[in-house]
């Protein structure tokens, strides 16, 4: 029996591991141990994911909690090392690019346990983002790479990774989205604010470059409010961002703040929106598959296929770029986009099949 550790720590991880758990559970030649590092510890940020996505309760919770990047990394590494010393596994499978991804990959590799990285090879080129450092470190010590795009394959090959270690499998986040499309749930804000399909805009902002600079945040919000044609701007707010917005007194008649929403509620909003404004990477993948126009308030992206093939446009962080983008949206000129190769809902199965072959 092949024993695999599946690592999840932050909200995006849960969507990515759900299809892998399902695929491994359906096999009789491998078993898994689900390890929650505790990196996200707010119920809305992680707890509801287990219920909504039918993920079993974690076998282990390392309880790493908050703290600085270094404190969190250290807590995860100490907890995971203790576990592996007592009960080693055959493989450590990490997903995405959060602190847990890098910390567990390092810990496993130092104990001579192989590492598989789901979403290997994606790059923004922006070393100011902690996620980019996590990607670079993780990929430098990975044994098996599972990629979402041809661009990621090329990046890995260019860095010297042999082609037999690169497996182009598609996108597990899209597996989760497609599986749950019929289960999406109307959030309370829908009826409370009388929202209507195609007549509101969803927004999310959390990156320090956007929310920590007071003047930038103020002018960004002002541009969004003034150029949204009076449509409601629905903003599920990360707790950290909520405090900043409150301190700055940013309010408008069409600006609707909500608590962080569960996966099924948030994607209900996205799937029925006129458009999405975000600085997240994962959301740009979901909007691409849903065919919803997406504006990304960043200077770079690690998911270029959402722009070259999908519905996403990179606006940068200059608030003045918002008005022309909104004009394009409301004039009906936004691109239609297409769905990238292998984003078909079967990625989890491909990963399990490849792992069984590689580890047998």
Short mmCIF file of C-alpha atoms in Angstrom, two decimals:
data_model
loop_
_atom_site.label_atom_id
_atom_site.label_comp_id
_atom_site.label_asym_id
_atom_site.label_seq_id
_atom_site.Cartn_x
_atom_site.Cartn_y
_atom_site.Cartn_z
CA UNK A 1 0.00 0.00 0.00
CA UNK A 2 1.35 3.43 -0.98
CA UNK A 3 0.93 5.97 1.84
CA UNK A 4 0.64 9.61 0.81
CA UNK A 5 0.56 12.71 2.99
CA UNK A 6 -1.77 15.35 1.52
CA UNK A 7 -0.96 18.80 2.87
CA UNK A 8 -3.56 21.58 3.19
CA UNK A 9 -3.19 24.76 5.18
CA UNK A 10 -4.90 27.74 3.59
CA UNK A 11 -8.28 28.28 1.97
CA UNK A 12 -7.17 27.73 -1.68
CA UNK A 13 -5.56 24.41 -0.73
CA UNK A 14 -8.83 22.77 0.25
CA UNK A 15 -10.36 23.24 -3.21
CA UNK A 16 -7.22 21.78 -4.74
CA UNK A 17 -6.92 18.66 -2.56
CA UNK A 18 -10.61 17.62 -2.65
CA UNK A 19 -10.43 15.94 -6.11
CA UNK A 20 -7.13 14.24 -5.22
CA UNK A 21 -8.61 12.82 -2.01
CA UNK A 22 -11.61 11.54 -3.96
CA UNK A 23 -9.42 9.91 -6.62
CA UNK A 24 -7.09 8.23 -4.10
CA UNK A 25 -10.07 7.04 -2.01
CA UNK A 26 -11.44 5.23 -5.05
CA UNK A 27 -8.26 3.12 -5.39
CA UNK A 28 -7.20 0.08 -3.41
CA UNK A 29 -3.43 0.45 -4.00
CA UNK A 30 -2.90 3.69 -2.07
CA UNK A 31 -4.01 5.44 1.08
CA UNK A 32 -3.66 9.02 2.31
CA UNK A 33 -3.20 10.97 5.52
CA UNK A 34 -4.77 14.44 5.35
CA UNK A 35 -2.67 16.97 7.23
CA UNK A 36 -4.13 20.37 8.04
CA UNK A 37 -1.25 22.65 9.03
CA UNK A 38 -3.59 25.14 10.70
CA UNK A 39 -2.24 28.03 8.62
CA UNK A 40 -5.78 29.40 8.14
CA UNK A 41 -7.66 28.97 11.39
CA UNK A 42 -10.79 31.10 10.87
CA UNK A 43 -13.96 28.98 10.43
CA UNK A 44 -15.02 30.91 7.31
CA UNK A 45 -11.51 30.68 5.90
CA UNK A 46 -11.15 26.93 6.31
CA UNK A 47 -13.62 25.03 8.50
CA UNK A 48 -16.66 25.21 6.20
CA UNK A 49 -14.60 23.83 3.33
CA UNK A 50 -14.49 20.37 4.91
CA UNK A 51 -18.29 20.25 5.13
CA UNK A 52 -19.07 21.84 1.78
CA UNK A 53 -16.52 20.01 -0.35
CA UNK A 54 -17.02 16.63 1.33
CA UNK A 55 -13.43 16.52 2.53
CA UNK A 56 -12.92 14.15 5.46
CA UNK A 57 -11.84 15.65 8.75
CA UNK A 58 -8.02 15.94 8.80
CA UNK A 59 -6.12 13.00 10.29
CA UNK A 60 -3.70 15.50 11.82
CA UNK A 61 -3.92 19.22 12.60
CA UNK A 62 -0.52 20.78 13.22
CA UNK A 63 -2.19 23.89 14.70
CA UNK A 64 0.45 26.26 13.33
CA UNK A 65 -1.88 29.30 13.60
CA UNK A 66 -0.81 32.86 12.83
CA UNK A 67 2.37 34.84 13.33
CA UNK A 68 4.96 36.17 10.92
CA UNK A 69 6.02 34.28 7.79
CA UNK A 70 9.03 32.88 9.64
CA UNK A 71 7.07 31.94 12.77
CA UNK A 72 4.44 30.16 10.73
CA UNK A 73 7.02 28.35 8.60
CA UNK A 74 8.89 27.21 11.71
CA UNK A 75 5.74 25.99 13.49
CA UNK A 76 4.65 23.96 10.46
CA UNK A 77 8.12 22.45 9.95
CA UNK A 78 8.49 21.48 13.63
CA UNK A 79 5.02 19.90 13.72
CA UNK A 80 5.42 18.00 10.45
CA UNK A 81 8.92 16.78 11.31
CA UNK A 82 7.66 15.31 14.61
CA UNK A 83 4.89 13.50 12.75
CA UNK A 84 7.21 12.09 10.08
CA UNK A 85 9.75 10.93 12.66
CA UNK A 86 7.00 8.92 14.39
CA UNK A 87 5.02 7.87 11.30
CA UNK A 88 6.84 8.32 7.97
CA UNK A 89 4.98 8.26 4.65
CA UNK A 90 5.99 7.34 1.08
CA UNK A 91 5.26 10.75 -0.40
CA UNK A 92 4.45 14.31 0.65
CA UNK A 93 1.95 15.87 -1.77
CA UNK A 94 1.73 19.67 -1.60
CA UNK A 95 -0.51 21.99 -3.59
CA UNK A 96 -0.30 25.63 -4.63
CA UNK A 97 2.09 28.19 -3.21
CA UNK A 98 1.28 28.99 0.42
CA UNK A 99 3.64 28.80 3.42
CA UNK A 100 2.46 25.25 4.20
CA UNK A 101 3.47 24.12 0.70
CA UNK A 102 7.09 25.20 1.07
CA UNK A 103 7.46 24.26 4.76
CA UNK A 104 6.23 20.68 4.35
CA UNK A 105 8.19 20.12 1.13
CA UNK A 106 11.45 21.09 2.86
CA UNK A 107 10.68 18.98 5.93
CA UNK A 108 9.81 15.88 3.90
CA UNK A 109 12.79 16.13 1.58
CA UNK A 110 15.23 16.45 4.50
CA UNK A 111 13.83 13.19 5.86
CA UNK A 112 14.29 11.55 2.42
CA UNK A 113 10.59 11.47 1.64
CA UNK A 114 9.74 12.33 -1.97
CA UNK A 115 7.70 15.42 -2.79
CA UNK A 116 4.97 15.91 -5.41
CA UNK A 117 3.92 19.49 -6.23
CA UNK A 118 0.47 20.08 -7.67
CA UNK A 119 0.52 23.37 -9.62
CA UNK A 120 4.28 23.15 -10.14
CA UNK A 121 6.00 25.56 -12.48
CA UNK A 122 3.74 28.60 -12.25
CA UNK A 123 5.59 31.91 -11.90
CA UNK A 124 4.73 35.59 -11.62
CA UNK A 125 8.35 36.77 -11.71
CA UNK A 126 7.54 39.03 -8.75
CA UNK A 127 9.86 38.29 -5.83
CA UNK A 128 8.03 40.78 -3.59
CA UNK A 129 5.20 38.22 -3.31
CA UNK A 130 5.76 35.56 -0.62
CA UNK A 131 3.94 33.08 -2.87
CA UNK A 132 6.62 33.43 -5.54
CA UNK A 133 9.37 32.57 -3.06
CA UNK A 134 7.31 29.56 -1.93
CA UNK A 135 6.97 28.39 -5.56
CA UNK A 136 10.67 28.74 -6.32
CA UNK A 137 11.80 26.93 -3.17
CA UNK A 138 9.23 24.14 -3.49
CA UNK A 139 9.97 23.48 -7.16
CA UNK A 140 13.71 23.38 -6.50
CA UNK A 141 13.23 20.30 -4.27
CA UNK A 142 10.24 18.57 -5.95
CA UNK A 143 10.40 15.05 -7.41
CA UNK A 144 7.09 14.90 -9.29
CA UNK A 145 5.57 17.99 -10.92
CA UNK A 146 1.86 18.18 -11.77
CA UNK A 147 1.17 21.18 -14.01
CA UNK A 148 -1.88 23.17 -15.08
CA UNK A 149 -0.57 24.65 -18.34
CA UNK A 150 1.93 24.42 -21.20
CA UNK A 151 3.56 27.61 -19.85
CA UNK A 152 4.32 25.87 -16.54
CA UNK A 153 5.81 22.90 -18.43
CA UNK A 154 8.10 25.25 -20.38
CA UNK A 155 9.16 27.10 -17.20
CA UNK A 156 10.17 23.87 -15.48
CA UNK A 157 11.98 22.52 -18.53
CA UNK A 158 13.88 25.82 -18.89
CA UNK A 159 14.99 25.54 -15.25
CA UNK A 160 16.52 22.12 -15.90
CA UNK A 161 13.73 19.76 -14.79
CA UNK A 162 13.75 16.61 -16.93
CA UNK A 163 10.59 16.05 -18.96
CA UNK A 164 9.89 12.65 -17.38
CA UNK A 165 9.27 14.42 -14.05
CA UNK A 166 6.76 16.91 -15.51
CA UNK A 167 3.17 15.70 -15.77
CA UNK A 168 0.68 17.99 -17.52
CA UNK A 169 -2.59 17.02 -15.82
CA UNK A 170 -4.85 20.11 -15.75
CA UNK A 171 -6.28 22.02 -12.82
CA UNK A 172 -7.72 20.43 -9.65
CA UNK A 173 -9.43 23.70 -8.68
CA UNK A 174 -11.50 23.34 -11.83
CA UNK A 175 -12.34 19.72 -10.89
CA UNK A 176 -13.83 21.11 -7.68
CA UNK A 177 -15.68 23.91 -9.44
CA UNK A 178 -17.25 21.64 -12.07
CA UNK A 179 -18.24 19.03 -9.49
CA UNK A 180 -19.95 21.61 -7.28
CA UNK A 181 -21.52 23.81 -9.95
CA UNK A 182 -25.01 22.42 -9.31
CA UNK A 183 -24.56 22.79 -5.53
CA UNK A 184 -23.68 26.50 -5.41
CA UNK A 185 -25.59 28.27 -2.65
CA UNK A 186 -27.22 31.67 -2.63
CA UNK A 187 -25.57 33.79 0.10
CA UNK A 188 -27.71 35.86 2.49
CA UNK A 189 -26.55 39.10 0.82
CA UNK A 190 -28.38 38.09 -2.40
CA UNK A 191 -31.86 38.62 -0.93
CA UNK A 192 -30.79 41.24 1.63
CA UNK A 193 -29.55 43.55 -1.15
CA UNK A 194 -31.94 42.33 -3.85
CA UNK A 195 -29.11 41.31 -6.19
CA UNK A 196 -29.99 40.26 -9.75
CA UNK A 197 -28.12 38.09 -12.23
CA UNK A 198 -25.65 40.09 -14.32
CA UNK A 199 -26.44 43.32 -12.42
CA UNK A 200 -23.64 43.52 -9.85
CA UNK A 201 -19.86 43.23 -9.67
CA UNK A 202 -17.94 41.00 -7.26
CA UNK A 203 -14.62 42.22 -5.91
CA UNK A 204 -11.84 40.83 -3.73
CA UNK A 205 -8.69 42.60 -2.60
CA UNK A 206 -6.15 41.26 -0.13
CA UNK A 207 -2.61 41.78 -1.46
CA UNK A 208 -0.50 44.19 0.59
CA UNK A 209 0.41 46.20 -2.55
CA UNK A 210 -3.28 47.10 -2.90
CA UNK A 211 -4.62 47.27 0.66
CA UNK A 212 -1.67 48.55 2.69
CA UNK A 213 -1.08 51.78 0.76
CA UNK A 214 -3.85 54.05 2.01
CA UNK A 215 -3.81 56.49 -0.92
CA UNK A 216 -3.76 53.68 -3.51
CA UNK A 217 -6.61 51.86 -1.80
CA UNK A 218 -8.70 55.02 -1.49
CA UNK A 219 -8.30 56.01 -5.14
CA UNK A 220 -8.78 52.41 -6.32
CA UNK A 221 -12.08 52.12 -4.44
CA UNK A 222 -13.14 55.56 -5.63
CA UNK A 223 -12.50 54.62 -9.29
CA UNK A 224 -14.41 51.37 -8.89
CA UNK A 225 -17.40 53.08 -7.27
CA UNK A 226 -17.47 55.92 -9.83
CA UNK A 227 -17.12 53.72 -12.91
CA UNK A 228 -19.43 50.84 -12.04
CA UNK A 229 -22.51 52.47 -13.65
CA UNK A 230 -24.22 52.43 -10.25
CA UNK A 231 -24.17 48.62 -10.09
CA UNK A 232 -23.68 47.13 -6.62
CA UNK A 233 -20.06 46.26 -5.80
CA UNK A 234 -20.18 43.19 -3.57
CA UNK A 235 -16.98 42.90 -1.54
CA UNK A 236 -16.50 39.84 0.73
CA UNK A 237 -13.79 41.23 2.97
CA UNK A 238 -10.81 39.40 4.42
CA UNK A 239 -10.63 40.27 8.16
CA UNK A 240 -7.29 42.07 7.69
CA UNK A 241 -8.64 44.22 4.83
CA UNK A 242 -11.88 44.96 6.73
CA UNK A 243 -9.96 46.74 9.46
CA UNK A 244 -8.06 48.89 6.95
CA UNK A 245 -11.25 49.86 5.08
CA UNK A 246 -13.01 50.69 8.33
CA UNK A 247 -10.13 52.88 9.51
CA UNK A 248 -10.14 54.75 6.18
CA UNK A 249 -13.92 55.24 6.23
CA UNK A 250 -14.35 53.98 2.65
CA UNK A 251 -18.09 53.81 2.00
CA UNK A 252 -20.53 54.36 -0.88
CA UNK A 253 -24.21 53.66 -1.59
CA UNK A 254 -23.40 50.88 -4.06
CA UNK A 255 -20.53 49.38 -2.04
CA UNK A 256 -21.64 46.25 -0.16
CA UNK A 257 -19.23 44.71 2.35
CA UNK A 258 -19.87 41.15 3.52
CA UNK A 259 -18.09 38.69 5.80
CA UNK A 260 -15.83 36.16 4.03
CA UNK A 261 -18.14 33.76 2.20
CA UNK A 262 -17.99 29.98 1.99
CA UNK A 263 -16.81 28.36 -1.24
CA UNK A 264 -20.31 27.50 -2.48
CA UNK A 265 -21.68 30.96 -1.65
CA UNK A 266 -18.79 32.90 -3.13
CA UNK A 267 -18.88 31.01 -6.41
CA UNK A 268 -22.65 31.45 -6.60
CA UNK A 269 -22.00 35.21 -6.56
CA UNK A 270 -19.20 34.94 -9.14
CA UNK A 271 -21.18 32.74 -11.53
CA UNK A 272 -24.05 35.25 -11.64
CA UNK A 273 -21.98 38.46 -11.70
CA UNK A 274 -21.55 41.02 -14.46
CA UNK A 275 -17.81 40.91 -13.77
CA UNK A 276 -15.20 40.28 -11.09
CA UNK A 277 -12.46 42.64 -9.91
CA UNK A 278 -9.71 40.86 -7.97
CA UNK A 279 -6.04 40.60 -7.07
CA UNK A 280 -6.27 36.83 -6.50
CA UNK A 281 -4.81 34.26 -8.88
CA UNK A 282 -7.20 31.37 -8.31
CA UNK A 283 -10.34 33.42 -8.93
CA UNK A 284 -9.08 34.27 -12.43
CA UNK A 285 -9.09 30.54 -13.22
CA UNK A 286 -12.66 30.10 -11.99
CA UNK A 287 -13.96 33.14 -13.93
CA UNK A 288 -12.25 31.78 -17.06
CA UNK A 289 -14.18 28.51 -16.80
CA UNK A 290 -17.44 30.31 -15.93
CA UNK A 291 -17.01 32.81 -18.78
CA UNK A 292 -17.27 35.81 -16.43
CA UNK A 293 -15.23 38.96 -17.31
CA UNK A 294 -12.38 39.43 -14.83
CA UNK A 295 -10.15 42.43 -14.07
CA UNK A 296 -6.95 41.74 -12.12
CA UNK A 297 -5.47 44.62 -10.13
CA UNK A 298 -1.86 43.42 -10.28
CA UNK A 299 1.19 44.13 -12.43
CA UNK A 300 1.81 40.46 -13.11
CA UNK A 301 0.16 37.05 -13.01
CA UNK A 302 1.38 33.50 -12.50
CA UNK A 303 -1.59 32.28 -14.56
CA UNK A 304 -1.06 33.80 -18.04
CA UNK A 305 -3.44 31.31 -19.65
CA UNK A 306 -6.35 33.15 -17.97
CA UNK A 307 -5.37 36.15 -20.12
CA UNK A 308 -4.22 34.52 -23.37
CA UNK A 309 -7.15 32.08 -23.43
CA UNK A 310 -9.54 33.11 -20.67
CA UNK A 311 -11.69 36.09 -19.67
CA UNK A 312 -9.07 37.83 -17.51
CA UNK A 313 -7.31 41.16 -18.16
CA UNK A 314 -4.35 42.46 -16.18
CA UNK A 315 -5.01 46.12 -15.27
CA UNK A 316 -1.97 46.77 -13.07
CA UNK A 317 -2.15 48.69 -9.81
CA UNK A 318 -2.71 52.17 -11.23
CA UNK A 319 -6.29 53.14 -10.30
CA UNK A 320 -6.57 55.11 -13.57
CA UNK A 321 -6.68 51.81 -15.51
CA UNK A 322 -10.07 50.98 -13.99
CA UNK A 323 -12.21 53.51 -15.92
CA UNK A 324 -11.24 52.34 -19.45
CA UNK A 325 -11.66 48.69 -18.43
CA UNK A 326 -15.15 49.38 -17.06
CA UNK A 327 -16.01 51.28 -20.23
CA UNK A 328 -14.97 48.23 -22.27
CA UNK A 329 -17.10 45.98 -20.03
CA UNK A 330 -20.25 48.09 -20.25
CA UNK A 331 -19.94 48.62 -24.02
CA UNK A 332 -20.06 44.83 -24.49
CA UNK A 333 -16.52 44.61 -25.90
CA UNK A 334 -15.10 42.23 -23.29
CA UNK A 335 -13.49 39.12 -24.79
CA UNK A 336 -15.39 35.83 -24.59
CA UNK A 337 -12.41 33.59 -23.77
CA UNK A 338 -12.05 29.81 -23.95
CA UNK A 339 -11.28 27.01 -21.48
CA UNK A 340 -7.62 25.91 -21.30
CA UNK A 341 -6.59 22.37 -22.24
CA UNK A 342 -7.29 19.62 -19.68
CA UNK A 343 -9.37 21.92 -17.43
CA UNK A 344 -12.05 19.26 -17.73
CA UNK A 345 -12.77 17.98 -14.21
CA UNK A 346 -10.58 14.87 -14.43
CA UNK A 347 -7.27 16.17 -13.05
CA UNK A 348 -7.52 14.41 -9.67
CA UNK A 349 -7.90 11.03 -11.39
CA UNK A 350 -4.87 11.70 -13.61
CA UNK A 351 -2.73 12.59 -10.58
CA UNK A 352 -3.71 9.42 -8.69
CA UNK A 353 -3.02 7.22 -11.73
CA UNK A 354 0.43 8.75 -12.29
CA UNK A 355 1.39 8.49 -8.61
CA UNK A 356 0.38 4.82 -8.48
CA UNK A 357 2.64 4.15 -11.46
CA UNK A 358 5.57 6.23 -10.17
CA UNK A 359 5.54 4.88 -6.61
CA UNK A 360 4.75 1.21 -7.24
#
